[in-house]
Amino acid sequence: MAIAVSPAQASIKSDLAYQKCINVDCGLTYGTDEALTSCNKCGDLLDIVYNWDRIKVPNRMSDFEQMWTRRHEPLRFSGVWRFHELLQFAPAERVITVGEGQTLLQQANSVARYVGIRQGQLYLQYEGMNPSGSFKDNGMSAAFTHANMVGAKRAACASTGNTSASLAMYCSVTQLMKAVIFIGSGKISYGKLSQALEYGALTVQISGDFDDAMARVKEVSKELGIYLVNSINPFRLEGQKSIMYRVLESLRWEVPDWIVVPGGNLGNSSSFGKAFTELKELGLIDRIPRLAVINAAGADTLDVVYNQRNLRWNRGRPRMEIACLYYDEMDKAKHKADTIASAIEINRPVNLKKCLRALDVCDGVVRKVSDQEILDAKAQVGAGGIGCEPASAASVAGAKLLRQQGVIGMDDRVVCILTGHQLKDPTATVAYHTTDQDKFNEVLGSRGVTRASYANRAIAVPNDMEAIVKAIQLYS
Ligand code: F0G
């Protein structure tokens, strides 16, 4: 696959973009030549802001279709950098791509039936088709590009598995950096762990969960001067905006009614909100879709603070002490995130504040769904198409819930984001479909999953021609 690795001469400080603290009472700015994950003054999150008046943006979104004719160029082959005009923090010659973002928006009628939406109105955005098997490659391509621009030789992340797989892949394909990944013990699915190990990442397994690993990796990367690629890195989110560009592109630039996305560290939801805000400001879309962020019930911080404690963006002054108080309560109760959707097993989402902004801009809603609902939805997604990992199916389960509640209408056009590939977590899938009750109980029963309503069970037959023929005739 094509990789554009830059000549070193180009300046790394862009005059087209800068970093800005999202705290409205601070708003300090930094150049794109700085590697930061928070504001030096107030510690808040950073945004990438563009000087749009200096950027030649196409007049219409449909103008981006012309980029397809230039697919021989690595920049335009990439499903992220095809939209380079909307991501102008790096000059073209400094962009690093491994061909990420060749993903698919599929109309999914059997899933629409399951969700309760009119035929033809439900779409699944298969981000599992990315080179490392999850949506992370969209953002990693952007963060990795920036890391390389600032001369990083090591890049680190804490991960529930997909960020680490993605980082490890960019490091191994380009050989530009060493990946250092932090994972919680026993908290990562084998599919994802196997990627990091095989791609050669330095894998640090710490006793604790993702939230512990996240806290540590921030400290360690600061101490050792390692470039951090978690989604607190604002460049990551720039790449993830392209998921929305591709959704719009697949819908022939018609804005859907709903985007439904699983919520973990809340990077995706934050970046989607930013994407739509920018497109609207640029006059490239005329309305913004509604956003539904779906937590797993076992990792429901956003749902708690948003729905029960009324934490809102509040014109840039959210009462973040509501979240802090909730974190303290969780610590006191020794409450840890726990869900079969291990990718979103996160209780302290680093992008909470940005997500509140996205919910505000997109007239958003937040819901939580149980592991049972997640696995049933996942089975339906798999039965209807390419499949996904458990966390991804939270979007479909969430859409079903919102439909039942009458929040999503039967005729609404809904796009569910399937964030990761089905093969990322075979343990959960096999346990769901198994005939072995002990296996089912061991993996799923402990999480309150009591039934596999859509299981496709293997049939056991003796090694005997007649018995096999009989069984096939009986079941087919
Ligand atoms: N879906 C999948 C498959 C993920 O891997 C993640 C996050 C999410 C959803 C949540 O996305 O953080 O943008 O809200 N995985 C991270 C990781 C945390 O380390 O791979 P978010």
Coordinates of C-alpha atoms and ligand atoms in Angstrom, one line a residue:
M1 CA 0.0 0.0 0.0
A2 CA 1.2 3.5 -0.8
I3 CA 2.9 5.6 1.8
A4 CA 3.8 9.2 1.4
V5 CA 6.7 10.0 3.6
S6 CA 7.7 13.6 3.6
P7 CA 10.9 15.2 2.7
A8 CA 12.1 16.9 5.9
Q9 CA 12.4 20.4 4.5
A10 CA 8.8 21.5 4.7
S11 CA 8.0 23.8 7.6
I12 CA 6.0 22.1 10.3
K13 CA 4.3 25.2 11.7
S14 CA 1.2 25.7 9.6
D15 CA -0.1 29.2 8.9
L16 CA -3.4 27.5 8.0
A17 CA -4.1 26.0 11.4
Y18 CA -3.3 26.3 15.0
Q19 CA -4.2 24.7 18.4
K20 CA -6.6 26.3 20.7
C21 CA -7.7 25.6 24.3
I22 CA -11.5 24.8 24.3
N23 CA -11.9 26.6 27.7
V24 CA -13.8 29.7 26.7
D25 CA -12.3 31.5 29.7
C26 CA -8.8 30.6 28.5
G27 CA -8.6 30.1 24.7
L28 CA -4.8 30.1 24.6
T29 CA -3.4 29.2 21.2
Y30 CA -0.4 27.2 20.2
G31 CA 1.2 26.4 16.8
T32 CA 0.8 23.1 15.0
D33 CA 4.5 22.6 15.7
E34 CA 3.8 21.8 19.3
A35 CA 3.0 18.3 20.6
L36 CA 0.5 18.9 23.4
T37 CA -2.5 17.0 24.8
S38 CA -3.8 19.7 27.0
C39 CA -3.5 23.5 27.5
N40 CA -0.3 24.4 29.4
K41 CA -2.1 27.1 31.2
C42 CA -5.4 25.6 32.3
G43 CA -5.1 21.9 31.5
D44 CA -8.2 21.8 29.3
L45 CA -8.5 20.0 26.0
L46 CA -7.3 21.5 22.7
D47 CA -8.9 21.9 19.4
I48 CA -7.4 22.3 15.9
V49 CA -8.7 25.6 14.5
Y50 CA -8.3 26.5 10.8
N51 CA -7.8 29.8 9.1
W52 CA -10.5 29.1 6.6
D53 CA -10.0 32.4 4.8
R54 CA -6.5 31.2 3.7
I55 CA -7.7 27.7 2.7
K56 CA -9.1 26.9 -0.7
V57 CA -12.1 24.8 0.2
P58 CA -14.2 23.4 -2.6
N59 CA -17.5 25.2 -3.1
R60 CA -19.6 22.1 -2.8
M61 CA -19.0 18.8 -1.0
S62 CA -19.6 17.0 -4.3
D63 CA -16.4 18.6 -5.6
F64 CA -14.6 16.1 -3.4
E65 CA -15.8 13.3 -5.8
Q66 CA -13.2 14.6 -8.3
M67 CA -10.5 13.4 -5.9
W68 CA -11.4 9.8 -6.9
T69 CA -10.0 10.4 -10.3
R70 CA -6.7 11.0 -8.6
R71 CA -6.6 7.7 -6.7
H72 CA -3.1 6.9 -7.9
E73 CA -1.9 9.6 -5.6
P74 CA -1.6 8.2 -2.0
L75 CA -3.1 11.4 -0.7
R76 CA -6.3 11.1 -2.6
F77 CA -6.4 7.3 -2.3
S78 CA -6.8 7.6 1.4
G79 CA -10.4 8.0 2.6
V80 CA -9.1 10.5 5.2
W81 CA -6.8 12.6 3.1
R82 CA -9.1 12.7 0.1
F83 CA -10.6 15.5 2.2
H84 CA -7.2 17.2 2.8
E85 CA -8.8 20.6 2.2
L86 CA -10.7 20.1 5.4
L87 CA -7.7 18.9 7.4
Q88 CA -5.1 21.5 6.5
F89 CA -2.8 21.2 9.5
A90 CA -0.2 19.2 7.5
P91 CA 1.0 20.0 4.0
A92 CA 0.4 17.3 1.4
E93 CA 4.0 16.3 1.3
R94 CA 4.1 15.5 5.0
V95 CA 1.0 13.3 5.1
I96 CA 1.4 9.7 6.1
T97 CA -1.1 7.3 4.9
V98 CA -1.4 3.5 4.7
G99 CA -4.6 3.7 2.6
E100 CA -7.0 4.1 5.6
G101 CA -10.6 5.0 5.3
Q102 CA -11.6 2.7 2.4
T103 CA -14.9 2.0 4.2
L104 CA -18.4 1.3 3.3
L105 CA -21.8 2.6 4.0
Q106 CA -24.3 -0.2 3.6
Q107 CA -28.1 0.0 3.5
A108 CA -29.1 -2.8 5.9
N109 CA -32.7 -3.8 5.6
S110 CA -32.7 -6.8 7.9
V111 CA -31.1 -4.6 10.6
A112 CA -33.7 -1.9 9.8
R113 CA -36.4 -4.4 10.5
Y114 CA -34.7 -5.3 13.8
V115 CA -34.4 -1.7 14.8
G116 CA -38.0 -0.9 13.7
I117 CA -37.1 1.6 10.9
R118 CA -38.6 1.7 7.5
Q119 CA -36.8 -0.4 4.8
G120 CA -34.1 1.6 3.1
Q121 CA -33.7 4.0 5.9
L122 CA -31.0 2.3 8.1
Y123 CA -27.4 2.4 7.1
L124 CA -24.3 0.8 8.7
Q125 CA -21.0 2.5 8.3
Y126 CA -18.4 -0.3 8.4
E127 CA -15.3 1.2 9.8
G128 CA -14.0 -2.3 10.6
M129 CA -12.8 -2.3 7.0
N130 CA -9.9 -0.1 7.9
P131 CA -6.4 -1.6 7.6
S132 CA -6.1 -2.4 11.3
G133 CA -9.8 -3.3 11.5
S134 CA -11.2 -0.3 13.3
F135 CA -12.1 3.3 12.9
K136 CA -9.0 4.3 14.8
D137 CA -6.9 4.3 11.6
N138 CA -8.8 7.5 10.5
G139 CA -7.5 9.4 13.5
M140 CA -4.2 7.6 13.7
S141 CA -3.2 8.6 10.2
A142 CA -3.7 12.2 11.3
A143 CA -1.9 11.9 14.7
F144 CA 0.9 9.9 13.2
T145 CA 1.4 12.5 10.5
H146 CA 1.7 15.1 13.2
A147 CA 4.0 13.0 15.4
N148 CA 6.3 12.6 12.4
M149 CA 6.1 16.3 11.7
V150 CA 7.4 17.1 15.2
G151 CA 10.1 14.5 14.9
A152 CA 8.7 11.9 17.4
K153 CA 10.6 8.7 17.5
R154 CA 8.3 6.9 20.0
A155 CA 4.5 7.1 20.2
A156 CA 2.4 5.8 23.1
C157 CA -1.2 5.1 23.9
A158 CA -3.4 3.5 26.5
S159 CA -5.9 1.3 24.8
T160 CA -8.7 -1.1 25.1
G161 CA -7.1 -2.7 22.0
N162 CA -8.0 -0.9 18.8
T163 CA -5.9 2.3 19.3
S164 CA -2.9 0.1 20.2
A165 CA -3.5 -2.1 17.1
S166 CA -3.7 1.0 14.9
L167 CA -0.6 2.7 16.4
A168 CA 1.4 -0.5 16.2
M169 CA 0.4 -0.9 12.5
Y170 CA 1.4 2.6 11.5
C171 CA 4.7 2.1 13.3
S172 CA 5.5 -1.2 11.7
V173 CA 4.4 -0.2 8.2
T174 CA 6.3 3.0 8.2
Q175 CA 9.2 2.1 10.5
L176 CA 9.2 5.7 11.6
M177 CA 8.5 5.2 15.3
K178 CA 8.4 2.7 18.0
A179 CA 5.0 2.0 19.5
V180 CA 4.6 1.8 23.3
I181 CA 1.2 0.6 24.3
F182 CA -0.4 0.4 27.7
I183 CA -3.2 -2.1 28.3
G184 CA -5.1 -3.2 31.3
S185 CA -4.5 -6.7 32.5
G186 CA -7.0 -9.2 31.0
K187 CA -9.0 -6.3 29.5
I188 CA -8.1 -6.7 25.9
S189 CA -9.6 -9.1 23.3
Y190 CA -7.2 -11.6 21.7
G191 CA -7.8 -10.2 18.2
K192 CA -6.5 -6.8 19.2
L193 CA -3.7 -8.1 21.4
S194 CA -2.4 -10.3 18.7
Q195 CA -2.2 -7.3 16.3
A196 CA -0.1 -5.3 18.7
L197 CA 2.2 -8.2 19.5
E198 CA 2.7 -9.2 15.9
Y199 CA 3.3 -5.6 14.7
G200 CA 6.1 -5.4 17.2
A201 CA 4.7 -2.8 19.7
L202 CA 6.4 -2.6 23.1
T203 CA 3.4 -3.8 25.1
V204 CA 3.1 -2.7 28.7
Q205 CA 0.4 -4.6 30.6
I206 CA -0.4 -2.9 33.8
S207 CA -2.5 -4.2 36.6
G208 CA -5.7 -2.2 36.3
D209 CA -8.2 -1.3 33.7
F210 CA -8.3 1.2 30.8
D211 CA -8.8 4.2 33.1
D212 CA -5.8 3.3 35.1
A213 CA -3.7 2.7 31.9
M214 CA -4.9 6.1 30.6
A215 CA -3.8 7.9 33.7
R216 CA -0.4 6.2 33.7
V217 CA 0.4 6.7 30.0
K218 CA -0.2 10.5 30.4
E219 CA 2.4 10.6 33.2
V220 CA 4.9 8.3 31.5
S221 CA 4.8 10.0 28.1
K222 CA 5.3 13.4 29.7
E223 CA 8.2 12.0 31.8
L224 CA 9.9 10.4 28.8
G225 CA 8.9 12.8 26.1
I226 CA 6.9 10.2 24.2
Y227 CA 4.3 11.4 21.7
L228 CA 0.8 10.5 22.9
V229 CA -1.8 9.3 20.4
N230 CA -4.9 8.8 22.5
S231 CA -7.8 10.9 21.4
I232 CA -6.9 13.7 23.9
N233 CA -4.5 14.4 21.0
P234 CA -6.5 17.0 19.0
F235 CA -4.9 15.8 15.7
R236 CA -6.5 12.4 16.2
L237 CA -10.0 13.9 16.1
E238 CA -9.2 15.7 12.9
G239 CA -8.7 12.4 11.0
Q240 CA -11.9 11.0 12.5
K241 CA -14.0 13.8 11.1
S242 CA -13.5 12.0 7.7
I243 CA -15.8 9.2 8.8
M244 CA -18.6 11.8 8.5
Y245 CA -17.4 13.1 5.2
R246 CA -17.5 9.6 3.8
V247 CA -21.0 9.0 5.2
L248 CA -22.2 12.2 3.5
E249 CA -20.4 11.2 0.3
S250 CA -22.1 7.8 0.3
L251 CA -25.5 9.5 0.8
R252 CA -24.7 11.7 -2.2
W253 CA -24.2 14.6 0.2
E254 CA -27.6 14.4 1.8
V255 CA -27.4 14.9 5.5
P256 CA -29.1 11.9 7.4
D257 CA -31.4 12.5 10.3
W258 CA -29.4 10.6 12.8
I259 CA -25.8 9.5 13.5
V260 CA -25.7 6.8 16.1
V261 CA -22.3 6.0 17.6
P262 CA -20.9 4.0 20.6
G263 CA -19.4 6.1 23.3
G264 CA -16.2 5.2 25.1
N265 CA -13.5 7.8 25.4
L266 CA -15.9 10.0 23.3
G267 CA -13.4 10.9 20.6
N268 CA -15.7 9.9 17.7
S269 CA -18.7 11.8 18.9
S270 CA -16.6 14.8 19.6
S271 CA -15.0 14.7 16.1
F272 CA -18.4 14.2 14.4
G273 CA -19.7 17.3 16.1
K274 CA -16.7 19.3 15.0
A275 CA -17.0 18.0 11.4
F276 CA -20.6 19.1 11.1
T277 CA -20.0 22.5 12.8
E278 CA -17.2 23.3 10.4
L279 CA -19.1 22.1 7.3
K280 CA -22.1 24.2 8.3
E281 CA -19.9 27.2 9.0
L282 CA -18.3 26.8 5.6
G283 CA -21.8 26.6 4.0
L284 CA -21.1 23.1 2.7
I285 CA -24.1 21.5 4.4
D286 CA -27.4 23.2 5.3
R287 CA -28.3 21.3 8.4
I288 CA -26.7 19.2 11.1
P289 CA -27.9 15.6 11.8
R290 CA -28.8 14.6 15.3
L291 CA -26.3 12.6 17.2
A292 CA -27.0 9.7 19.6
V293 CA -24.1 8.5 21.7
I294 CA -24.6 5.1 23.2
N295 CA -22.8 3.9 26.3
A296 CA -22.7 0.3 27.5
A297 CA -24.7 0.0 30.7
G298 CA -21.5 -1.2 32.5
A299 CA -19.6 1.9 31.5
D300 CA -22.2 4.6 31.6
T301 CA -20.5 7.8 32.8
L302 CA -21.8 9.9 30.0
D303 CA -25.3 8.6 30.5
V304 CA -25.2 9.3 34.2
V305 CA -23.8 12.8 34.0
Y306 CA -25.9 13.8 31.0
N307 CA -29.2 12.2 31.7
Q308 CA -29.3 12.0 35.5
R309 CA -27.2 14.9 36.5
N310 CA -27.9 17.3 33.7
L311 CA -24.4 18.1 32.7
R312 CA -24.5 20.3 29.6
W313 CA -22.2 22.3 27.4
N314 CA -23.8 25.4 28.8
R315 CA -22.3 27.7 26.1
G316 CA -18.8 26.6 26.8
R317 CA -19.0 26.6 30.6
P318 CA -20.1 23.1 31.5
R319 CA -20.2 22.4 35.2
M320 CA -17.4 19.8 35.1
E321 CA -17.5 19.5 38.8
I322 CA -20.6 17.3 38.3
A323 CA -18.3 14.8 36.5
C324 CA -15.5 15.1 39.1
L325 CA -18.0 14.4 41.9
Y326 CA -19.2 11.3 40.0
Y327 CA -15.6 10.1 39.6
D328 CA -15.1 10.5 43.3
E329 CA -18.2 8.6 44.0
M330 CA -17.1 5.8 41.7
D331 CA -13.7 5.7 43.4
K332 CA -15.2 5.6 46.9
A333 CA -17.5 2.7 45.8
K334 CA -14.6 1.0 44.0
H335 CA -16.8 1.0 41.0
K336 CA -15.0 -0.1 37.8
A337 CA -16.3 -0.3 34.3
D338 CA -17.5 -3.7 33.3
T339 CA -19.0 -4.7 29.9
I340 CA -18.6 -7.4 27.3
A341 CA -18.0 -4.4 24.9
S342 CA -14.5 -4.2 26.1
A343 CA -13.6 -1.4 23.6
I344 CA -15.9 1.0 25.5
E345 CA -15.2 -0.3 29.0
I346 CA -14.2 3.2 30.1
N347 CA -15.5 5.2 33.1
R348 CA -13.5 8.4 32.7
P349 CA -13.9 9.5 29.1
V350 CA -11.2 12.0 28.3
N351 CA -13.2 13.8 25.7
L352 CA -16.3 14.3 27.9
K353 CA -16.2 18.1 27.5
K354 CA -15.9 18.0 23.7
C355 CA -18.6 15.4 23.5
L356 CA -20.9 17.8 25.5
R357 CA -20.2 20.4 22.8
A358 CA -21.0 17.9 20.0
L359 CA -24.3 17.0 21.8
D360 CA -25.2 20.6 22.0
V361 CA -24.4 21.3 18.3
C362 CA -26.1 18.2 17.1
D363 CA -29.2 18.4 19.4
G364 CA -27.9 15.1 20.7
V365 CA -29.2 12.4 23.0
V366 CA -27.4 9.8 25.2
R367 CA -28.5 6.3 26.0
K368 CA -27.1 3.2 27.6
V369 CA -27.7 -0.4 26.5
S370 CA -27.1 -3.7 28.3
D371 CA -24.7 -6.4 27.3
Q372 CA -27.7 -8.5 26.3
E373 CA -28.9 -5.8 24.0
I374 CA -25.5 -5.3 22.6
L375 CA -24.9 -9.0 21.8
D376 CA -28.4 -9.4 20.3
A377 CA -27.8 -6.4 18.1
K378 CA -24.4 -7.7 17.1
A379 CA -25.9 -11.0 16.1
Q380 CA -28.4 -9.2 13.9
V381 CA -25.6 -7.0 12.3
G382 CA -23.6 -10.2 11.6
A383 CA -26.6 -12.0 10.2
G384 CA -27.3 -9.1 7.9
G385 CA -23.8 -8.4 6.6
I386 CA -20.2 -7.9 7.4
G387 CA -20.4 -8.0 11.1
C388 CA -18.8 -6.0 13.9
E389 CA -17.3 -6.3 17.4
P390 CA -19.5 -5.9 20.5
A391 CA -18.8 -2.2 21.2
S392 CA -19.8 -1.3 17.7
A393 CA -23.2 -3.0 18.0
A394 CA -24.1 -0.6 20.9
S395 CA -25.0 1.8 18.1
V396 CA -27.6 -0.5 16.6
A397 CA -28.9 -1.5 20.1
G398 CA -29.1 2.2 20.9
A399 CA -31.0 3.0 17.7
K400 CA -33.5 0.2 18.5
L401 CA -34.0 1.7 22.0
L402 CA -34.4 5.2 20.7
R403 CA -36.9 3.9 18.1
Q404 CA -38.9 2.1 20.8
Q405 CA -38.9 5.4 22.8
G406 CA -40.2 7.3 19.8
V407 CA -37.1 9.5 19.7
I408 CA -36.0 8.2 16.4
G409 CA -39.0 8.1 14.0
M410 CA -39.9 5.2 11.7
D411 CA -39.1 7.1 8.6
D412 CA -35.9 8.8 9.9
R413 CA -32.7 8.1 8.0
V414 CA -30.3 6.6 10.4
V415 CA -26.6 5.9 10.2
C416 CA -25.1 3.6 12.8
I417 CA -21.3 3.6 13.0
L418 CA -19.8 0.1 13.2
T419 CA -16.5 1.0 14.7
G420 CA -14.6 -2.3 14.7
H421 CA -14.4 -5.5 12.7
Q422 CA -16.2 -8.7 13.7
L423 CA -12.9 -10.7 14.0
K424 CA -11.6 -8.3 16.7
D425 CA -13.3 -10.3 19.5
P426 CA -14.2 -13.8 18.5
T427 CA -14.5 -14.9 22.1
A428 CA -17.7 -12.9 22.6
T429 CA -19.1 -14.1 19.3
V430 CA -18.4 -17.8 19.8
A431 CA -19.7 -17.7 23.4
Y432 CA -23.0 -16.2 22.1
H433 CA -23.5 -18.9 19.4
T434 CA -22.1 -21.8 21.4
T435 CA -24.0 -24.9 22.3
D436 CA -21.8 -25.3 25.4
Q437 CA -23.8 -23.8 28.3
D438 CA -20.7 -23.7 30.5
K439 CA -18.8 -21.6 28.0
F440 CA -21.8 -19.3 27.6
N441 CA -22.0 -18.8 31.4
E442 CA -18.3 -18.3 31.8
V443 CA -18.0 -15.5 29.2
L444 CA -21.5 -14.0 29.1
G445 CA -23.5 -15.2 32.1
S446 CA -21.4 -13.3 34.6
R447 CA -22.4 -10.1 32.7
G448 CA -26.1 -10.7 33.0
V449 CA -26.5 -12.1 29.5
T450 CA -29.1 -14.8 29.9
R451 CA -30.1 -15.7 26.4
A452 CA -28.7 -15.8 22.9
S453 CA -31.9 -15.0 21.0
Y454 CA -30.3 -14.9 17.6
A455 CA -27.7 -17.7 18.1
N456 CA -26.8 -19.7 15.0
R457 CA -25.7 -23.0 16.7
A458 CA -23.4 -25.5 15.2
I459 CA -25.0 -29.0 14.9
A460 CA -23.1 -31.9 16.3
V461 CA -23.2 -35.1 14.2
P462 CA -21.4 -38.3 14.2
N463 CA -18.7 -38.8 11.6
D464 CA -21.1 -40.8 9.4
M465 CA -22.3 -40.1 5.9
E466 CA -25.9 -41.0 6.5
A467 CA -26.1 -38.9 9.7
I468 CA -24.5 -35.9 8.1
V469 CA -26.9 -36.0 5.1
K470 CA -29.9 -36.4 7.4
A471 CA -28.8 -33.5 9.5
I472 CA -28.3 -31.2 6.5
Q473 CA -31.7 -32.1 5.1
L474 CA -33.3 -31.5 8.5
Y475 CA -31.8 -28.1 9.1
S476 CA -31.5 -26.5 5.6
Ligands
F0G1 N1 -15.8 1.2 19.3 C1 -14.6 0.6 19.2 C2 -14.5 -0.6 18.4 C3 -13.5 1.2 19.9 O1 -12.3 0.5 19.9 C4 -13.7 2.3 20.7 C5 -12.6 2.9 21.5 C6 -14.9 2.9 20.7 C7 -16.0 2.4 20.0 C8 -15.2 4.2 21.5 O2 -14.8 5.2 20.7 O3 -13.5 6.5 22.4 O4 -14.3 7.5 20.3 O5 -15.9 7.0 22.1 N2 -11.5 2.3 21.7 C9 -10.4 2.9 22.4 C10 -9.1 2.1 22.2 C11 -10.6 3.5 23.7 O6 -8.2 2.1 23.1 O7 -9.0 1.3 21.3 P1 -14.6 6.7 21.4

